[in-house]
Amino acid sequence: MQPSPKDLPLAGESPQELEEQMLQHRMSEIGRKLLVLSGKGGVGKSTVAANLAVSLAQTGKRVGLLDIDVHGPSIPQLLGLGAQQVRLVGEEILAVPVSDHLAVMSIGFLLPDGREPVIWRGPRKYGLIRQFLKDVRWGQLDYLVVDSPPGTGDEPLSVAQLVGPQAGAVIVTTPQQLAVADVRRCVAFCDAVSLPVIGIVENMSGFVCPACGEHTDLFQSGGGEALAGEMHVPFLGRIPFDPSIVIAGDAGRLPLGPEGQTPAARAFADVVGLIVAGKPSEPSEPSEKNGPR
Ligand code: ADP
């Protein structure tokens, strides 16, 4: 049963209070919220968010993937959902089912033309993200994976303030020192908004030869892990550079089945294993509620 204004106590409450209650109710239906952040663009944050959501769903968890990148929503492209029409029921927006255990909602579905850059100031973005969190109907979820724009601006700040308890950050970086420097800002941001850091993922970390399986470091390696140690946050693992990720992303064919037995797919599964197992610094695991939504 979905929340609606009539399900909630009305006595003397203002529309703002009612909206707040609806938001809290909606968030209470979600076990854990994983906010995928990065210090800068191009490090593979959306790719990691999408693959984490897919890998979690493959373990039988009920997963929602929410893309709030107003300036460049890429989740619809990665999952081949570009022309998706949003369906409304009353004031609720229906999440788009992608598989038995995975549903998606992207701000890109609501933008007039996905190709036009959107210039919105902070308060408008906050309002949009708040409405999104309140109005998207997911049903009961074990995990909501949120793909935020890069950096530590309005969008991650809004989500961190709105999602409520059981939230944590997964920070994505590449191994170079230049990228790693941005991670410090991300960790500081999480501290400032009291968002626990679930851990750091080092993406595009080396290349595994498909023929012989040999691992070659393309850039410097280990920067993410070193920084995790230095900043006392968990390290979740390295995802190697995998050309099939680029090809699948460009074609909108993120592997949704168990065919993804590449080193990168195994690395994503390992990261998911650590997230599900939980770390002392993480929000605790919700009760098991497997099975279709
Ligand atoms: P961001 O969200 O950080 O801007 P994207 O997820 O859009 O980055 O990724 C940027 C580009 O890098 C995309 O073309 C994507 O396919 C590619 N990419 C991301 N991770 C990997 C990886 N592990 N191996 C190969 N290509 C990757």
Short mmCIF file of C-alpha atoms in Angstrom, two decimals, residues 10-292:
data_model
loop_
_atom_site.label_atom_id
_atom_site.label_comp_id
_atom_site.label_asym_id
_atom_site.label_seq_id
_atom_site.Cartn_x
_atom_site.Cartn_y
_atom_site.Cartn_z
CA LEU A 10 -4.25 15.63 8.92
CA ALA A 11 -5.21 17.29 12.19
CA GLY A 12 -3.85 20.80 12.10
CA GLU A 13 -0.91 19.98 9.84
CA SER A 14 0.37 22.43 7.27
CA PRO A 15 1.07 21.29 3.69
CA GLN A 16 4.80 21.51 4.50
CA GLU A 17 4.41 19.24 7.53
CA LEU A 18 2.36 16.81 5.48
CA GLU A 19 5.01 16.75 2.77
CA GLU A 20 7.70 16.15 5.38
CA GLN A 21 5.73 13.20 6.75
CA MET A 22 5.30 11.77 3.27
CA LEU A 23 9.02 12.10 2.58
CA GLN A 24 9.87 10.35 5.83
CA HIS A 25 7.36 7.63 5.13
CA ARG A 26 8.80 7.09 1.66
CA MET A 27 12.36 6.92 2.97
CA SER A 28 11.26 4.53 5.74
CA GLU A 29 10.32 2.01 3.03
CA ILE A 30 13.96 1.82 1.95
CA GLY A 31 16.50 -0.27 3.84
CA ARG A 32 19.77 1.46 2.97
CA LYS A 33 20.60 4.42 0.80
CA LEU A 34 23.94 4.38 -1.01
CA LEU A 35 24.97 7.82 -2.24
CA VAL A 36 27.56 7.37 -4.98
CA LEU A 37 29.84 10.43 -5.01
CA SER A 38 32.99 11.53 -6.76
CA GLY A 39 35.25 14.54 -6.44
CA LYS A 40 35.12 15.19 -10.18
CA GLY A 41 33.54 14.01 -13.41
CA GLY A 42 34.74 11.27 -15.68
CA VAL A 43 36.00 8.87 -13.02
CA GLY A 44 33.18 6.41 -13.71
CA LYS A 45 30.78 7.38 -10.92
CA SER A 46 27.62 6.71 -12.96
CA THR A 47 29.11 3.48 -14.28
CA VAL A 48 29.91 2.35 -10.75
CA ALA A 49 26.45 3.40 -9.48
CA ALA A 50 24.71 1.47 -12.27
CA ASN A 51 26.89 -1.61 -11.86
CA LEU A 52 26.50 -1.62 -8.09
CA ALA A 53 22.72 -1.45 -8.50
CA VAL A 54 22.75 -4.27 -11.04
CA SER A 55 25.12 -6.43 -8.96
CA LEU A 56 23.05 -5.87 -5.81
CA ALA A 57 19.87 -6.81 -7.69
CA GLN A 58 21.60 -9.96 -8.93
CA THR A 59 22.14 -11.02 -5.33
CA GLY A 60 18.34 -10.96 -4.88
CA LYS A 61 18.09 -7.57 -3.15
CA ARG A 62 15.32 -5.23 -4.21
CA VAL A 63 17.10 -2.21 -5.59
CA GLY A 64 16.17 1.26 -6.82
CA LEU A 65 18.62 3.31 -8.87
CA LEU A 66 17.97 7.04 -8.68
CA ASP A 67 19.81 9.44 -11.01
CA ILE A 68 19.73 13.03 -9.79
CA ASP A 69 22.34 14.46 -12.12
CA VAL A 70 20.40 17.47 -13.38
CA HIS A 71 23.22 18.58 -15.65
CA GLY A 72 24.08 15.28 -17.26
CA PRO A 73 21.87 12.34 -16.34
CA SER A 74 23.59 9.28 -17.81
CA ILE A 75 21.76 6.38 -16.17
CA PRO A 76 19.03 6.25 -18.90
CA GLN A 77 21.77 5.95 -21.54
CA LEU A 78 23.73 3.31 -19.61
CA LEU A 79 20.64 1.14 -19.22
CA GLY A 80 19.18 1.79 -22.67
CA LEU A 81 16.17 3.66 -21.26
CA GLY A 82 16.66 6.89 -23.21
CA ALA A 83 13.14 7.36 -24.54
CA GLN A 84 11.35 6.20 -21.41
CA GLN A 85 8.07 7.97 -20.60
CA VAL A 86 7.37 8.64 -16.94
CA ARG A 87 4.09 7.23 -15.64
CA LEU A 88 2.16 9.07 -12.97
CA VAL A 89 -0.46 7.68 -10.60
CA GLY A 90 -2.07 10.58 -8.80
CA GLU A 91 0.86 12.56 -7.42
CA GLU A 92 3.22 9.59 -7.51
CA ILE A 93 5.86 8.92 -10.16
CA LEU A 94 6.24 5.22 -10.95
CA ALA A 95 9.82 3.93 -10.97
CA VAL A 96 10.69 2.17 -14.23
CA PRO A 97 11.19 -1.59 -13.77
CA VAL A 98 14.35 -2.84 -15.46
CA SER A 99 14.45 -6.38 -14.08
CA ASP A 100 12.63 -8.37 -11.38
CA HIS A 101 14.71 -6.75 -8.66
CA LEU A 102 15.77 -3.43 -10.16
CA ALA A 103 13.82 -0.25 -10.88
CA VAL A 104 15.18 3.07 -12.10
CA MET A 105 14.22 6.71 -11.94
CA SER A 106 16.21 9.48 -13.56
CA ILE A 107 15.80 13.20 -13.49
CA GLY A 108 16.57 12.88 -17.20
CA PHE A 109 13.10 11.35 -17.73
CA LEU A 110 11.55 14.61 -16.53
CA LEU A 111 13.72 17.10 -18.39
CA PRO A 112 12.11 18.65 -21.47
CA ASP A 113 14.96 17.64 -23.74
CA GLY A 114 17.63 15.34 -22.32
CA ARG A 115 20.24 17.03 -24.51
CA GLU A 116 19.71 20.58 -23.27
CA PRO A 117 21.87 21.74 -20.39
CA VAL A 118 19.79 22.74 -17.38
CA ILE A 119 20.71 25.89 -15.48
CA TRP A 120 19.07 25.75 -12.09
CA ARG A 121 20.07 27.42 -8.90
CA GLY A 122 20.43 25.66 -5.58
CA PRO A 123 16.93 26.15 -4.09
CA ARG A 124 15.24 24.92 -7.25
CA LYS A 125 17.47 21.84 -7.34
CA TYR A 126 16.76 21.18 -3.67
CA GLY A 127 13.01 21.40 -4.34
CA LEU A 128 13.25 19.07 -7.31
CA ILE A 129 15.32 16.47 -5.46
CA ARG A 130 13.03 16.67 -2.47
CA GLN A 131 10.00 16.14 -4.67
CA PHE A 132 11.74 13.28 -6.41
CA LEU A 133 12.55 11.52 -3.15
CA LYS A 134 9.02 12.08 -1.88
CA ASP A 135 7.03 11.24 -4.99
CA VAL A 136 8.78 8.33 -6.70
CA ARG A 137 6.97 5.13 -5.88
CA TRP A 138 9.50 2.33 -5.43
CA GLY A 139 7.62 0.06 -3.06
CA GLN A 140 9.72 -1.66 -0.40
CA LEU A 141 13.42 -1.58 -1.28
CA ASP A 142 16.47 -3.12 0.33
CA TYR A 143 18.73 -0.53 -1.32
CA LEU A 144 18.40 2.79 -3.06
CA VAL A 145 21.52 3.65 -5.05
CA VAL A 146 21.71 7.38 -5.78
CA ASP A 147 23.88 8.68 -8.61
CA SER A 148 24.75 12.29 -7.73
CA PRO A 149 26.54 14.78 -9.97
CA PRO A 150 30.30 15.04 -9.39
CA GLY A 151 31.61 17.33 -6.70
CA THR A 152 30.14 18.44 -3.43
CA GLY A 153 27.50 20.89 -4.61
CA ASP A 154 23.76 21.34 -4.20
CA GLU A 155 22.63 17.91 -5.32
CA PRO A 156 24.67 15.66 -3.01
CA LEU A 157 24.06 18.15 -0.21
CA SER A 158 20.29 18.03 -0.80
CA VAL A 159 20.17 14.24 -0.91
CA ALA A 160 22.37 13.87 2.15
CA GLN A 161 20.03 16.17 4.07
CA LEU A 162 16.82 14.55 2.82
CA VAL A 163 17.33 10.79 2.76
CA GLY A 164 17.30 10.40 6.51
CA PRO A 165 18.92 7.55 8.44
CA GLN A 166 20.49 4.38 6.99
CA ALA A 167 22.45 6.35 4.38
CA GLY A 168 26.12 6.19 3.51
CA ALA A 169 28.50 7.35 0.78
CA VAL A 170 30.39 5.25 -1.75
CA ILE A 171 33.15 7.47 -3.11
CA VAL A 172 34.51 6.72 -6.57
CA THR A 173 37.96 7.77 -7.74
CA THR A 174 40.58 6.82 -10.27
CA PRO A 175 44.08 5.94 -9.07
CA GLN A 176 45.96 9.10 -10.09
CA GLN A 177 47.03 11.59 -7.48
CA LEU A 178 45.04 14.33 -9.24
CA ALA A 179 41.79 12.42 -8.79
CA VAL A 180 42.69 11.27 -5.32
CA ALA A 181 43.11 14.88 -4.18
CA ASP A 182 39.41 15.45 -4.96
CA VAL A 183 38.44 12.54 -2.75
CA ARG A 184 39.68 14.42 0.28
CA ARG A 185 37.03 17.05 -0.42
CA CYS A 186 34.40 14.32 -0.73
CA VAL A 187 35.36 12.76 2.59
CA ALA A 188 35.39 16.21 4.23
CA PHE A 189 31.94 16.87 2.74
CA CYS A 190 30.61 13.60 4.19
CA ASP A 191 32.03 14.55 7.60
CA ALA A 192 30.44 17.98 7.39
CA VAL A 193 26.96 16.58 6.64
CA SER A 194 27.35 13.60 9.03
CA LEU A 195 27.09 11.09 6.19
CA PRO A 196 29.01 7.90 7.01
CA VAL A 197 31.53 6.89 4.33
CA ILE A 198 30.85 3.27 3.42
CA GLY A 199 34.07 3.23 1.46
CA ILE A 200 36.18 4.23 -1.52
CA VAL A 201 36.14 2.44 -4.88
CA GLU A 202 39.18 2.84 -7.13
CA ASN A 203 37.88 2.66 -10.70
CA MET A 204 39.83 2.15 -13.95
CA SER A 205 42.51 0.64 -11.77
CA GLY A 206 44.78 -1.27 -14.11
CA PHE A 207 43.90 -3.41 -17.08
CA VAL A 208 43.45 -7.17 -17.06
CA CYS A 209 44.47 -8.70 -20.40
CA PRO A 210 41.49 -10.74 -21.64
CA ALA A 211 43.85 -13.20 -23.33
CA CYS A 212 46.37 -14.00 -20.60
CA GLY A 213 44.78 -12.46 -17.48
CA GLU A 214 47.88 -10.39 -16.70
CA HIS A 215 47.21 -7.18 -14.74
CA THR A 216 48.90 -4.00 -16.02
CA ASP A 217 48.67 -0.65 -14.23
CA LEU A 218 47.67 1.98 -16.81
CA PHE A 219 48.14 4.91 -14.48
CA GLN A 220 49.60 5.03 -11.05
CA SER A 221 47.76 2.53 -8.87
CA GLY A 222 46.74 2.26 -5.24
CA GLY A 223 46.00 5.98 -4.73
CA GLY A 224 42.43 5.31 -3.58
CA GLU A 225 43.49 2.60 -1.17
CA ALA A 226 46.30 4.72 0.28
CA LEU A 227 43.93 7.63 0.79
CA ALA A 228 41.31 5.38 2.39
CA GLY A 229 43.97 4.31 4.90
CA GLU A 230 45.11 7.86 5.48
CA MET A 231 41.57 9.15 6.02
CA HIS A 232 40.47 6.13 8.06
CA VAL A 233 37.64 5.13 5.76
CA PRO A 234 37.13 1.60 4.35
CA PHE A 235 38.53 0.63 0.96
CA LEU A 236 35.98 -1.32 -1.07
CA GLY A 237 38.14 -2.45 -3.98
CA ARG A 238 39.59 -1.78 -7.41
CA ILE A 239 37.59 -2.02 -10.64
CA PRO A 240 39.94 -2.63 -13.58
CA PHE A 241 39.67 -0.77 -16.87
CA ASP A 242 37.42 -2.93 -19.05
CA PRO A 243 36.74 -1.95 -22.69
CA SER A 244 33.48 -3.90 -22.61
CA ILE A 245 32.17 -1.40 -20.01
CA VAL A 246 32.59 1.46 -22.51
CA ILE A 247 31.00 -0.56 -25.32
CA ALA A 248 28.08 -1.70 -23.15
CA GLY A 249 27.54 1.84 -21.77
CA ASP A 250 27.58 3.46 -25.20
CA ALA A 251 25.14 0.86 -26.50
CA GLY A 252 22.87 1.11 -23.44
CA ARG A 253 23.46 -2.55 -22.65
CA LEU A 254 24.69 -2.74 -19.11
CA PRO A 255 24.92 -6.49 -18.40
CA LEU A 256 21.81 -7.35 -16.41
CA GLY A 257 22.33 -11.09 -16.41
CA PRO A 258 25.02 -13.33 -14.93
CA GLU A 259 26.98 -13.21 -18.22
CA GLY A 260 29.26 -10.51 -16.83
CA GLN A 261 32.11 -12.81 -15.83
CA THR A 262 34.82 -10.31 -16.73
CA PRO A 263 37.40 -9.22 -14.14
CA ALA A 264 35.47 -5.93 -13.81
CA ALA A 265 32.16 -7.75 -13.20
CA ARG A 266 33.82 -9.90 -10.54
CA ALA A 267 35.31 -6.78 -8.97
CA PHE A 268 31.86 -5.15 -8.79
CA ALA A 269 30.48 -8.31 -7.19
CA ASP A 270 33.28 -8.18 -4.58
CA VAL A 271 32.52 -4.53 -3.79
CA VAL A 272 28.85 -5.40 -3.39
CA GLY A 273 29.81 -8.27 -1.11
CA LEU A 274 31.63 -5.86 1.20
CA ILE A 275 28.76 -3.36 1.16
CA VAL A 276 26.18 -6.02 1.97
CA ALA A 277 28.38 -7.53 4.69
CA GLY A 278 28.67 -4.11 6.29
CA LYS A 279 31.54 -2.39 8.05
CA PRO A 280 31.67 -0.99 11.56
CA SER A 281 31.42 2.55 10.19
CA GLU A 282 28.39 1.75 8.03
CA PRO A 283 24.69 1.96 8.66
CA SER A 284 23.47 -1.50 9.65
CA GLU A 285 22.01 -4.01 7.22
CA PRO A 286 18.23 -3.96 6.90
CA SER A 287 16.16 -7.06 7.57
CA GLU A 288 16.18 -9.56 4.69
CA LYS A 289 13.21 -8.93 2.44
CA ASN A 290 14.18 -10.80 -0.70
CA GLY A 291 11.82 -11.64 -3.48
CA PRO A 292 10.13 -9.63 -6.19
#
